[in-house]
Amino acid sequence: MSGGVDSAVAAARAVDAGYDVTGVHLALARNPQTYRSGARGCCTLEDARDARRAADVIGIPFYVWDLADRFHEDVVDDFVAEYAAGRTPNPCVRCNEKIKFAAVLDRAMALGFDAVVTGHHARLDGQGRLRRSVDAGKDQSYVLAVLTAEQLRHSMFPLGDTTKAGVREEAARRGLAVADKPDSHDICFIADGDTQGWLRERLGSAPGEIVDAATGEVLGQHDGAYGFTVGQRKGLRIDRPAPDGRPRYVLSITPVSNTVTVGPAEALEVSTVYGQRPLWTGEPRVRAEIQLRAHGEVIPASVTASADGLVAALDRPVRGVAAGQAMVAYQPDPDGDIVLGSATISHAERLATAA
Amino acid sequence: MAYLDHAATTPMLPQAVEAYVSAAAEVGNASSLHAAGRCARRKVEESRELIAAVLGARPSEVIFTGGGTESDNLAVKGIFWARRSADPARTRVIASSVEHHAVLDSVQWLEAHEGATVSWLPVDADGRVRVDALRAELDAHADEVALISVMWANNEVGTLQPVTELTALAAEYGIPYHSDAIQAVGQVPIDFAGSGVAALTVTGHKLGGPVGMGALLLGRDVAATPLLHGGGQERDVRSGTLDVPGIVAFATAMETSVKAQPEYALRVGALRDDLVNRVLEAVPDAIFNGHPTERLAGNAHFSFPGCEGDALLLLLDAAGIACSTGSACSAGVAQPSHVLLAMCADDDRARSSLRFSLGHTSTKADIDELVAALPGAVERARRAGMNRPGAR
Ligand SMILES: Cc1ncc(COP(=O)(O)O)c(C=O)c1O
């Protein structure tokens, strides 16, 4: 129970469904003052109090579990290492994979519980398949797609059939004071939301060159390649405009040489995306819809799955695919698109290759 | 339900509830000059006399406060300030390393903000302060010492401190000695005048009185600078309108529990011994913490190797058993107990500890319930393992 509205209503629904429910709030910050209030990472004293009050209202026992060290190692350190390696990680995916449905689930199972219930907006169908929420705008199946069948077997997402607005209404009806607590979409462990500044503190300044993709010409200097994300346009601080006067974008980041390569928008377009560490439930070759970032657009594609990777040949090119993000394949379905599998994006290619 | 957390707070005695309710029904500020005020004042003074009588103090030595935490703060900071202003060289505080946070954090605050130097007295493996350590500190620094603060009995592991030896040393050097006796009142005999302590902290809710009601017994010749300024109601050391119903109920509970102490120690001590024996039978590798004999009658404290105290607490709570990990909380997150760590226990032993504390309403049935639930809980908690830093 993060202290937010979703997990409070999820807990209440699990109680209504007849389960013996215990509320758990995760203390993830080594120093509770340093994490942002109200973030979905759920880390402040105020969030802990809100979660406790919700548990009181629902009438369930409530405990705080200290997972700060695990969180730091598995999520925060990983986040820094990924940026240092030129990739763009999704810490919420990582937290689900390593903390909520691993460390927490393992401990809960050992203590005699059967499942972890969360307030994620997603559905689990009768066959244990993960599906999108009815609320397309709030759907969180993307950040859950890393969960294995075994993890999903011990997970419950009671909110998938309800819109966020519906959840808020229900919270108010149930007398949960968190009903209108605002959502947060920031990274919970970066208190002021300044990811670049936060990374600079940890990785130090590492000046390097900004290079033109076409000519190899050095266009400027940067303070650390980790400060850039593929597709980024702002903040490049290049003095000279491009010869054609059009904006330039980050095309790639090469940590070894500490270079940031830039070029025109078209050069960002990719049509084949490769993923590592695949998790796959479908046929080896399927038509699917691919999502390449949280709340990103979906693109029809032909997907080939193997034991060590996923390859998605996109029907139309997309821009700004960043290594380190998750690629999730969905099978469209009127009862909620079904997650077929996921992988971590390793690289992408401009030219369509036959899939 | 088995309530085994009397050291956290114990149910109010029926007499105390009755005294509270009847006093609360009447109007009167004890500082007012009219008849209603005089009536309130009379109740306060009778209560003060009662408390003084059962604790071997003079009535004027009883300063009512808003609870144990305030009394500890007043004693530590107030005596420090008064001693330092009388002699600027006196900036050292000697305190035991197993104090409750009300003392511990007050001392640390003086260190951080008032330029105090602190000598933390070590304890032995049973949690008893080393008398030789106090002697060494006094031999080395007596001229700089503002005060000594060592609790009467430890709230976590229940160990009684060697008060007589420690106060004798303090007296030798003429240094005021404060003792937090919150856990000890009603559990062991306490005689303020005879003990040689300069200041003694007591609180209502650990002996059957109300929460938020406490007192500092402060020797007549011991100066303390106030924390709270205002009307100067309590000897000009503590201000604030007196809580008449709280005071009356506190005095009633104090009198009842102190008078019942010999019988209590026998009955509850026997229950506690039974609890300890049966827990050790049920979980043979459990470690019984604290002093084997010099301890509070109601306290049983164990480490359960391989278990996390928090996990055990959750499982026992689910089985209707209330106990405590005895550790400090920030956002409800358990830190390993500083008391256990001071006793040279390792981090795991400190994190695997659990306190069961008995009190005036405890019965054998409570222990039966505990012993029935404990082995299963220990087994599960062991499976869940230790959630220590870096553990996988
Ligand atoms: C030894 C000790 N000192 C101080 C306190 C704090 O007293 P109070 O709760 O009255 O503020 C307690 C109990 O909470 C205690 O056990």
XYZ file of C-alpha atoms in Angstrom, chain A residues 22 24-25 27 32 44-45 48 52 61-67 69-70 73-74 106-107 109-113, chain B residues 308 310-315 317-318 330-335 351 380-381 383-385 387-392:
54
model
C -2.578 -7.684 5.373
C 2.216 -3.717 3.636
C 3.900 -0.413 2.935
C 9.963 1.711 2.942
C 12.677 8.836 4.169
C 7.775 9.197 2.484
C 6.567 9.357 6.050
C 3.291 5.661 5.146
C -1.803 3.187 7.501
C -3.444 -5.216 9.830
C -0.716 -2.970 8.504
C 3.062 -3.143 8.547
C 5.962 -1.295 7.027
C 8.558 -3.497 5.388
C 11.998 -2.052 5.037
C 13.286 -2.885 1.572
C 18.708 -1.777 0.782
C 17.238 -4.155 -1.774
C 20.862 -2.263 -5.044
C 18.342 -3.595 -7.510
C 9.067 -14.238 -1.652
C 8.882 -12.935 1.877
C 4.990 -16.549 0.562
C 7.422 -17.692 3.224
C 5.272 -16.054 5.871
C 2.257 -17.983 4.638
C 0.538 -15.560 2.286
C 13.420 -11.390 11.749
C 9.295 -7.997 12.514
C 8.185 -11.115 10.702
C 7.546 -12.918 13.982
C 5.575 -9.961 15.273
C 3.376 -9.982 12.159
C 2.688 -13.698 12.459
C -0.223 -10.522 15.687
C -2.224 -12.490 13.122
C 11.107 5.633 11.922
C 8.180 5.462 9.514
C 7.488 2.172 11.225
C 10.751 0.754 10.019
C 12.638 -1.297 12.548
C 16.231 -0.476 13.289
C 17.097 -7.911 14.612
C 7.593 -19.496 8.993
C 9.678 -16.518 9.984
C 11.666 -19.530 6.028
C 11.234 -15.844 5.284
C 14.772 -15.371 6.555
C 15.850 -9.213 5.754
C 19.118 -7.664 6.655
C 21.021 -5.284 4.421
C 22.369 -7.066 1.413
C 20.642 -10.335 2.278
C 19.164 -12.166 -0.664
